[in-house]
Every structure is written in C-alpha cells, then in structure tokens.
Amino acid sequence: MTLEAPQSFIVREECEKAASQNGFRRVLGEEAGWRAFTSTTAHGTIYLAAEGSQGPWFLATDHAGVVAELDWPAADMSGPGTRRYTFNAQSELYSALDRVYDLAISLPDAPLREFERRVVGLPRTTEAERLVVQRIGQDIFRDRLMKYWEGRCPLTGISDPALLRASHIIPWAECKSDAARLSVYNGLLLSALWDAAFDKALVTFDDQGRPEFSPLLSDEARGELRWTNSLPLTNCHRENLRLHRQKLQQ
C-alpha cells in the first residue's frame, strides 16, 4: 500500500469532510500522508489517509477502548494510532467513522466527564435537588447506551426509541460511584418488556449473553419474552451481570 503523501487537495478535502461530518472537527495536521483529527466531545485521535482520490481509504485510531470494541480486520500496514483499517469506498469509511465516534463518546469515562460538566455547581441539599442531578445523569446514561448499542435492543432488534429502556445492571442507588452509574458497561438497551423483567430480576443473562429465566415467570410471560440474538458482552458486562444473577428470583 502506497499512501498519497503529502495528500493532494482532493484527498485532504475529502478527509476533512469525512472527519467533520462524523464529529471529529479539529484538524491537527498531516504527517507521512496521515491527517489527524480530534473532537471536542470524544476521546482520542483519528487519522485518515488514502492511496488516491478514488481510494482505498484508511482509518487509524489511538483509542484503546474503541479498538477493543471493534471486530473489523486490521490493515497490514504501519502508521499512527494503535490499529489501522482499510475501506474500499468512502461510504464504508463514513459508516466506520460514525461508529468510532459513537464509541469514543461512550468509552471509557466520557459519560462521567459530561455528567460532571453539567452538574458542577448544582445544589444537592434537598431531595428535589438530588433528583434533578440524578435525572441529568440518567439522561446522559440513556443517550450513551443508545450510541453504544446502535439504537436497538440487541435481543429483539427493536429500534423504536419510545420502546427502548436504559437498563442498569447494577441499580443507580447501589452503585458506589458516579463512574459506575454512568458506565455503558453497567447498562443494557432493552425493549420495554425485557427491561421490566430484568429490573425485577425475573430474567438475567449468562456469560454468553443468553437469557436465564426465573421459575416465578408464568409460561405466558416467558412466551412473550421472545429473542433472536444473544447479547454481545464484554468482560466488564459479564462482571456486572454476575452480581445481577445473584438476584434472580427463585
């Protein structure tokens, strides 16, 4: 692979447009054909390059959390960042950048930093004041779960926002820190019926993301809890779910 270096006007413009339209609007400069970008809202740096105006296109990132989440094949090439990827078409690059941005604003502590920014100086003396702060946190949590789970319940494929719930694995009140409360690894994006059963510990999930049902569920209720895919879980999810499984109603 031979990168265009320095980038031509067309490649430079296309890289800047792709980065800007997907949340990475700060241009850091170019080195060895790789143009670097950051975001005011997301962690990490991305790097874009191309062989020419017709591609292929290359993306690199230094965000370890993002790299750990992606199952894309790595490009066999040297360059910046911790992992590099190849895309034959610009449309593929745009889709990849959209996913990288969604993960970068969700991992590892981006929700916590956003919460701290928004609640700084807010009083927490009365119950009403504490509820205001909690609501801000829960809104951020839901927004980042929507990003992380790509706007759909992974069990059912339901993507109607009104039917999706941000389900804490370890409940808000039981978390020992705001970091735990706001971590996307402490949350599942579930359709409303699944969320209700999960919240009441009538269903939980094993380490492979498969449902485990409480014997207290009626046959009718269990029949309505339909699913087509197991949950794609990280080790962080699994650790939190081990605690949830201890609550499964017998």
Tab-separated table of N, CA, C and O in Angstrom, residues 21-100:
chain	number	residue	atom	x	y	z
A	21	GLN	N	-17.948	15.622	9.371
A	21	GLN	CA	-19.334	15.175	9.354
A	21	GLN	C	-19.598	14.039	10.340
A	21	GLN	O	-20.751	13.700	10.594
A	22	ASN	N	-18.546	13.497	10.915
A	22	ASN	CA	-18.711	12.419	11.879
A	22	ASN	C	-18.132	12.778	13.243
A	22	ASN	O	-17.739	11.899	14.010
A	23	GLY	N	-18.118	14.076	13.557
A	23	GLY	CA	-17.822	14.521	14.907
A	23	GLY	C	-16.387	14.878	15.218
A	23	GLY	O	-16.093	15.349	16.325
A	24	PHE	N	-15.460	14.677	14.276
A	24	PHE	CA	-14.041	14.982	14.522
A	24	PHE	C	-13.674	16.239	13.715
A	24	PHE	O	-13.195	16.147	12.583
A	25	ARG	N	-13.893	17.387	14.302
A	25	ARG	CA	-13.814	18.651	13.563
A	25	ARG	C	-12.510	19.415	13.773
A	25	ARG	O	-12.280	20.414	13.108
A	26	ARG	N	-11.691	18.974	14.706
A	26	ARG	CA	-10.433	19.676	14.965
A	26	ARG	C	-9.308	19.030	14.158
A	26	ARG	O	-8.999	17.858	14.333
A	27	VAL	N	-8.720	19.816	13.257
A	27	VAL	CA	-7.649	19.314	12.398
A	27	VAL	C	-6.311	19.580	13.075
A	27	VAL	O	-5.991	20.711	13.429
A	28	LEU	N	-5.524	18.519	13.246
A	28	LEU	CA	-4.234	18.650	13.918
A	28	LEU	C	-3.073	18.778	12.952
A	28	LEU	O	-1.991	19.226	13.328
A	29	GLY	N	-3.270	18.368	11.724
A	29	GLY	CA	-2.184	18.430	10.759
A	29	GLY	C	-1.960	17.088	10.088
A	29	GLY	O	-2.713	16.130	10.283
A	30	GLU	N	-0.907	17.019	9.287
A	30	GLU	CA	-0.626	15.822	8.489
A	30	GLU	C	0.821	15.403	8.644
A	30	GLU	O	1.724	16.245	8.721
A	31	GLU	N	1.026	14.080	8.701
A	31	GLU	CA	2.377	13.543	8.745
A	31	GLU	C	2.402	12.221	8.003
A	31	GLU	O	1.584	11.336	8.256
A	32	ALA	N	3.320	12.115	7.051
A	32	ALA	CA	3.521	10.888	6.263
A	32	ALA	C	2.235	10.407	5.596
A	32	ALA	O	1.989	9.207	5.478
A	33	GLY	N	1.389	11.351	5.167
A	33	GLY	CA	0.160	11.001	4.456
A	33	GLY	C	-1.042	10.787	5.343
A	33	GLY	O	-2.153	10.580	4.836
A	34	TRP	N	-0.855	10.819	6.645
A	34	TRP	CA	-1.960	10.651	7.594
A	34	TRP	C	-2.373	12.005	8.142
A	34	TRP	O	-1.558	12.723	8.706
A	35	ARG	N	-3.654	12.346	7.977
A	35	ARG	CA	-4.166	13.615	8.520
A	35	ARG	C	-4.883	13.309	9.832
A	35	ARG	O	-5.730	12.421	9.901
A	36	ALA	N	-4.543	14.054	10.892
A	36	ALA	CA	-5.024	13.761	12.242
A	36	ALA	C	-6.159	14.693	12.636
A	36	ALA	O	-6.157	15.884	12.296
A	37	PHE	N	-7.119	14.134	13.390
A	37	PHE	CA	-8.294	14.887	13.826
A	37	PHE	C	-8.655	14.495	15.263
A	37	PHE	O	-8.472	13.347	15.667
A	38	THR	N	-9.209	15.450	15.996
A	38	THR	CA	-9.777	15.171	17.308
A	38	THR	C	-11.164	15.794	17.382
A	38	THR	O	-11.624	16.457	16.450
A	39	SER	N	-11.803	15.580	18.523
A	39	SER	CA	-13.162	16.077	18.746
A	39	SER	C	-13.222	16.773	20.090
A	39	SER	O	-12.487	16.426	21.022
A	40	THR	N	-14.112	17.733	20.208
A	40	THR	CA	-14.315	18.393	21.498
A	40	THR	C	-15.204	17.569	22.410
A	40	THR	O	-15.303	17.851	23.606
A	41	THR	N	-15.842	16.551	21.888
A	41	THR	CA	-16.785	15.753	22.682
A	41	THR	C	-16.365	14.307	22.860
A	41	THR	O	-16.941	13.598	23.688
A	42	ALA	N	-15.381	13.841	22.103
A	42	ALA	CA	-14.994	12.438	22.147
A	42	ALA	C	-13.519	12.295	22.486
A	42	ALA	O	-12.698	13.151	22.151
A	43	HIS	N	-13.185	11.194	23.144
A	43	HIS	CA	-11.791	10.869	23.445
A	43	HIS	C	-11.040	10.486	22.183
A	43	HIS	O	-11.607	10.012	21.210
A	44	GLY	N	-9.725	10.636	22.230
A	44	GLY	CA	-8.852	10.028	21.242
A	44	GLY	C	-8.639	10.840	19.977
A	44	GLY	O	-9.304	11.852	19.722
A	45	THR	N	-7.700	10.362	19.180
A	45	THR	CA	-7.350	10.966	17.893
A	45	THR	C	-7.596	9.952	16.793
A	45	THR	O	-7.329	8.760	16.959
A	46	ILE	N	-8.139	10.422	15.670
A	46	ILE	CA	-8.254	9.572	14.483
A	46	ILE	C	-7.324	10.109	13.412
A	46	ILE	O	-6.944	11.284	13.421
A	47	TYR	N	-6.955	9.227	12.478
A	47	TYR	CA	-6.061	9.586	11.385
A	47	TYR	C	-6.661	9.029	10.103
A	47	TYR	O	-7.094	7.870	10.064
A	48	LEU	N	-6.675	9.856	9.059
A	48	LEU	CA	-7.234	9.441	7.779
A	48	LEU	C	-6.186	9.574	6.686
A	48	LEU	O	-5.395	10.523	6.674
A	49	ALA	N	-6.218	8.617	5.742
A	49	ALA	CA	-5.283	8.624	4.622
A	49	ALA	C	-5.933	7.926	3.442
A	49	ALA	O	-7.022	7.337	3.561
A	50	ALA	N	-5.277	8.004	2.289
A	50	ALA	CA	-5.796	7.338	1.085
A	50	ALA	C	-4.650	7.065	0.127
A	50	ALA	O	-3.593	7.708	0.186
A	51	GLU	N	-4.870	6.113	-0.782
A	51	GLU	CA	-3.904	5.885	-1.853
A	51	GLU	C	-4.059	6.926	-2.946
A	51	GLU	O	-3.119	7.201	-3.697
A	52	GLY	N	-5.262	7.464	-3.068
A	52	GLY	CA	-5.558	8.478	-4.069
A	52	GLY	C	-7.005	8.889	-3.950
A	52	GLY	O	-7.731	8.404	-3.065
A	53	SER	N	-7.461	9.763	-4.805
A	53	SER	CA	-8.817	10.299	-4.695
A	53	SER	C	-9.895	9.237	-4.885
A	53	SER	O	-11.050	9.434	-4.493
A	54	GLN	N	-9.549	8.092	-5.469
A	54	GLN	CA	-10.507	7.009	-5.657
A	54	GLN	C	-10.374	5.935	-4.581
A	54	GLN	O	-11.082	4.929	-4.619
A	55	GLY	N	-9.475	6.170	-3.631
A	55	GLY	CA	-9.270	5.200	-2.563
A	55	GLY	C	-8.255	4.149	-2.945
A	55	GLY	O	-7.592	4.274	-3.983
A	56	PRO	N	-8.128	3.105	-2.132
A	56	PRO	CA	-8.850	2.880	-0.880
A	56	PRO	C	-8.507	3.912	0.189
A	56	PRO	O	-7.532	4.643	0.075
A	57	TRP	N	-9.342	3.916	1.241
A	57	TRP	CA	-9.226	4.874	2.326
A	57	TRP	C	-8.795	4.149	3.590
A	57	TRP	O	-9.122	2.985	3.789
A	58	PHE	N	-8.085	4.863	4.438
A	58	PHE	CA	-7.530	4.259	5.651
A	58	PHE	C	-7.903	5.078	6.878
A	58	PHE	O	-7.915	6.311	6.830
A	59	LEU	N	-8.202	4.375	7.931
A	59	LEU	CA	-8.567	4.987	9.212
A	59	LEU	C	-7.711	4.366	10.309
A	59	LEU	O	-7.567	3.143	10.368
A	60	ALA	N	-7.154	5.206	11.164
A	60	ALA	CA	-6.426	4.735	12.343
A	60	ALA	C	-6.976	5.456	13.562
A	60	ALA	O	-7.487	6.574	13.463
A	61	THR	N	-6.897	4.808	14.718
A	61	THR	CA	-7.314	5.433	15.970
A	61	THR	C	-6.375	5.014	17.086
A	61	THR	O	-5.813	3.914	17.055
A	62	ASP	N	-6.210	5.913	18.074
A	62	ASP	CA	-5.377	5.596	19.231
A	62	ASP	C	-6.216	5.324	20.471
A	62	ASP	O	-5.677	5.217	21.573
A	63	HIS	N	-7.548	5.221	20.301
A	63	HIS	CA	-8.452	4.999	21.435
A	63	HIS	C	-8.527	3.508	21.724
A	63	HIS	O	-9.173	2.748	20.996
A	64	ALA	N	-7.868	3.076	22.812
A	64	ALA	CA	-7.795	1.640	23.113
A	64	ALA	C	-9.175	1.039	23.335
A	64	ALA	O	-9.437	-0.103	22.940
A	65	GLY	N	-10.082	1.782	23.991
A	65	GLY	CA	-11.419	1.268	24.232
A	65	GLY	C	-12.190	1.042	22.954
A	65	GLY	O	-12.913	0.039	22.813
A	66	VAL	N	-12.049	1.943	21.999
A	66	VAL	CA	-12.716	1.785	20.710
A	66	VAL	C	-12.163	0.574	19.976
A	66	VAL	O	-12.913	-0.254	19.442
A	67	VAL	N	-10.840	0.450	19.932
A	67	VAL	CA	-10.211	-0.677	19.246
A	67	VAL	C	-10.685	-2.003	19.841
A	67	VAL	O	-10.966	-2.969	19.115
A	68	ALA	N	-10.805	-2.057	21.162
A	68	ALA	CA	-11.230	-3.293	21.823
A	68	ALA	C	-12.649	-3.687	21.436
A	68	ALA	O	-12.998	-4.873	21.435
A	69	GLU	N	-13.487	-2.711	21.104
A	69	GLU	CA	-14.879	-2.986	20.762
A	69	GLU	C	-15.053	-3.410	19.305
A	69	GLU	O	-16.012	-4.098	18.976
A	70	LEU	N	-14.143	-2.990	18.440
A	70	LEU	CA	-14.311	-3.238	17.010
A	70	LEU	C	-13.793	-4.628	16.634
A	70	LEU	O	-12.720	-5.039	17.060
A	71	ASP	N	-14.569	-5.321	15.806
A	71	ASP	CA	-14.135	-6.635	15.328
A	71	ASP	C	-13.733	-6.573	13.854
A	71	ASP	O	-13.694	-7.590	13.164
A	72	TRP	N	-13.412	-5.374	13.367
A	72	TRP	CA	-13.001	-5.221	11.976
A	72	TRP	C	-11.580	-5.756	11.799
A	72	TRP	O	-10.733	-5.620	12.682
A	73	PRO	N	-11.283	-6.351	10.650
A	73	PRO	CA	-9.907	-6.808	10.404
A	73	PRO	C	-8.949	-5.627	10.306
A	73	PRO	O	-9.249	-4.612	9.679
A	74	ALA	N	-7.807	-5.763	10.947
A	74	ALA	CA	-6.815	-4.690	10.929
A	74	ALA	C	-6.069	-4.684	9.602
A	74	ALA	O	-5.825	-5.735	8.996
A	75	ALA	N	-5.704	-3.485	9.147
A	75	ALA	CA	-4.923	-3.361	7.919
A	75	ALA	C	-3.477	-3.743	8.186
A	75	ALA	O	-2.917	-3.411	9.228
A	76	ASP	N	-2.881	-4.444	7.246
A	76	ASP	CA	-1.487	-4.873	7.369
A	76	ASP	C	-0.589	-3.738	6.881
A	76	ASP	O	-0.081	-3.755	5.749
A	77	MET	N	-0.416	-2.734	7.731
A	77	MET	CA	0.354	-1.557	7.353
A	77	MET	C	0.822	-0.849	8.612
A	77	MET	O	0.231	-0.988	9.686
A	78	SER	N	1.884	-0.111	8.478
A	78	SER	CA	2.363	0.703	9.587
A	78	SER	C	1.676	2.056	9.536
A	78	SER	O	1.106	2.456	8.521
A	79	GLY	N	1.757	2.765	10.665
A	79	GLY	CA	1.138	4.073	10.708
A	79	GLY	C	0.840	4.497	12.124
A	79	GLY	O	1.222	3.821	13.086
A	80	PRO	N	0.134	5.588	12.285
A	80	PRO	CA	-0.154	6.109	13.611
A	80	PRO	C	-1.255	5.317	14.306
A	80	PRO	O	-1.890	4.432	13.716
A	81	GLY	N	-1.483	5.660	15.579
A	81	GLY	CA	-2.543	5.004	16.325
A	81	GLY	C	-2.158	3.596	16.742
A	81	GLY	O	-1.047	3.121	16.490
A	82	THR	N	-3.118	2.925	17.370
A	82	THR	CA	-2.882	1.555	17.827
A	82	THR	C	-3.449	0.507	16.873
A	82	THR	O	-3.102	-0.665	16.969
A	83	ARG	N	-4.313	0.917	15.961
A	83	ARG	CA	-4.894	-0.016	14.991
A	83	ARG	C	-5.288	0.765	13.742
A	83	ARG	O	-5.736	1.914	13.834
A	84	ARG	N	-5.144	0.117	12.579
A	84	ARG	CA	-5.466	0.763	11.314
A	84	ARG	C	-6.409	-0.129	10.498
A	84	ARG	O	-6.306	-1.364	10.574
A	85	TYR	N	-7.300	0.508	9.728
A	85	TYR	CA	-8.330	-0.219	8.986
A	85	TYR	C	-8.395	0.318	7.558
A	85	TYR	O	-8.122	1.492	7.300
A	86	THR	N	-8.811	-0.553	6.634
A	86	THR	CA	-8.895	-0.208	5.221
A	86	THR	C	-10.340	-0.275	4.746
A	86	THR	O	-11.078	-1.190	5.113
A	87	PHE	N	-10.711	0.695	3.880
A	87	PHE	CA	-12.061	0.736	3.316
A	87	PHE	C	-11.955	1.055	1.835
A	87	PHE	O	-11.280	2.005	1.435
A	88	ASN	N	-12.636	0.265	1.037
A	88	ASN	CA	-12.554	0.452	-0.409
A	88	ASN	C	-13.375	1.627	-0.898
A	88	ASN	O	-13.049	2.227	-1.917
A	89	ALA	N	-14.458	1.935	-0.184
A	89	ALA	CA	-15.356	3.002	-0.614
A	89	ALA	C	-15.501	4.053	0.474
A	89	ALA	O	-15.403	3.753	1.663
A	90	GLN	N	-15.766	5.284	0.052
A	90	GLN	CA	-15.961	6.356	1.021
A	90	GLN	C	-17.174	6.105	1.916
A	90	GLN	O	-17.163	6.462	3.087
A	91	SER	N	-18.200	5.473	1.360
A	91	SER	CA	-19.389	5.186	2.160
A	91	SER	C	-19.034	4.279	3.334
A	91	SER	O	-19.566	4.422	4.440
A	92	GLU	N	-18.123	3.320	3.093
A	92	GLU	CA	-17.679	2.438	4.169
A	92	GLU	C	-16.898	3.224	5.220
A	92	GLU	O	-17.040	2.989	6.424
A	93	LEU	N	-16.074	4.150	4.768
A	93	LEU	CA	-15.310	4.992	5.695
A	93	LEU	C	-16.251	5.825	6.556
A	93	LEU	O	-16.056	5.936	7.778
A	94	TYR	N	-17.275	6.403	5.958
A	94	TYR	CA	-18.226	7.222	6.709
A	94	TYR	C	-18.941	6.389	7.776
A	94	TYR	O	-19.113	6.839	8.916
A	95	SER	N	-19.366	5.191	7.409
A	95	SER	CA	-20.036	4.324	8.384
A	95	SER	C	-19.095	3.964	9.525
A	95	SER	O	-19.493	3.930	10.694
A	96	ALA	N	-17.842	3.699	9.192
A	96	ALA	CA	-16.861	3.362	10.215
A	96	ALA	C	-16.617	4.538	11.146
A	96	ALA	O	-16.549	4.379	12.373
A	97	LEU	N	-16.494	5.733	10.598
A	97	LEU	CA	-16.268	6.919	11.425
A	97	LEU	C	-17.448	7.193	12.347
A	97	LEU	O	-17.253	7.604	13.500
A	98	ASP	N	-18.639	6.960	11.857
A	98	ASP	CA	-19.831	7.145	12.689
A	98	ASP	C	-19.786	6.215	13.895
A	98	ASP	O	-20.073	6.630	15.028
A	99	ARG	N	-19.396	4.958	13.671
A	99	ARG	CA	-19.308	4.004	14.776
A	99	ARG	C	-18.168	4.358	15.731
A	99	ARG	O	-18.320	4.273	16.954
A	100	VAL	N	-17.035	4.761	15.199
A	100	VAL	CA	-15.899	5.146	16.036
A	100	VAL	C	-16.275	6.324	16.933
A	100	VAL	O	-15.959	6.341	18.131
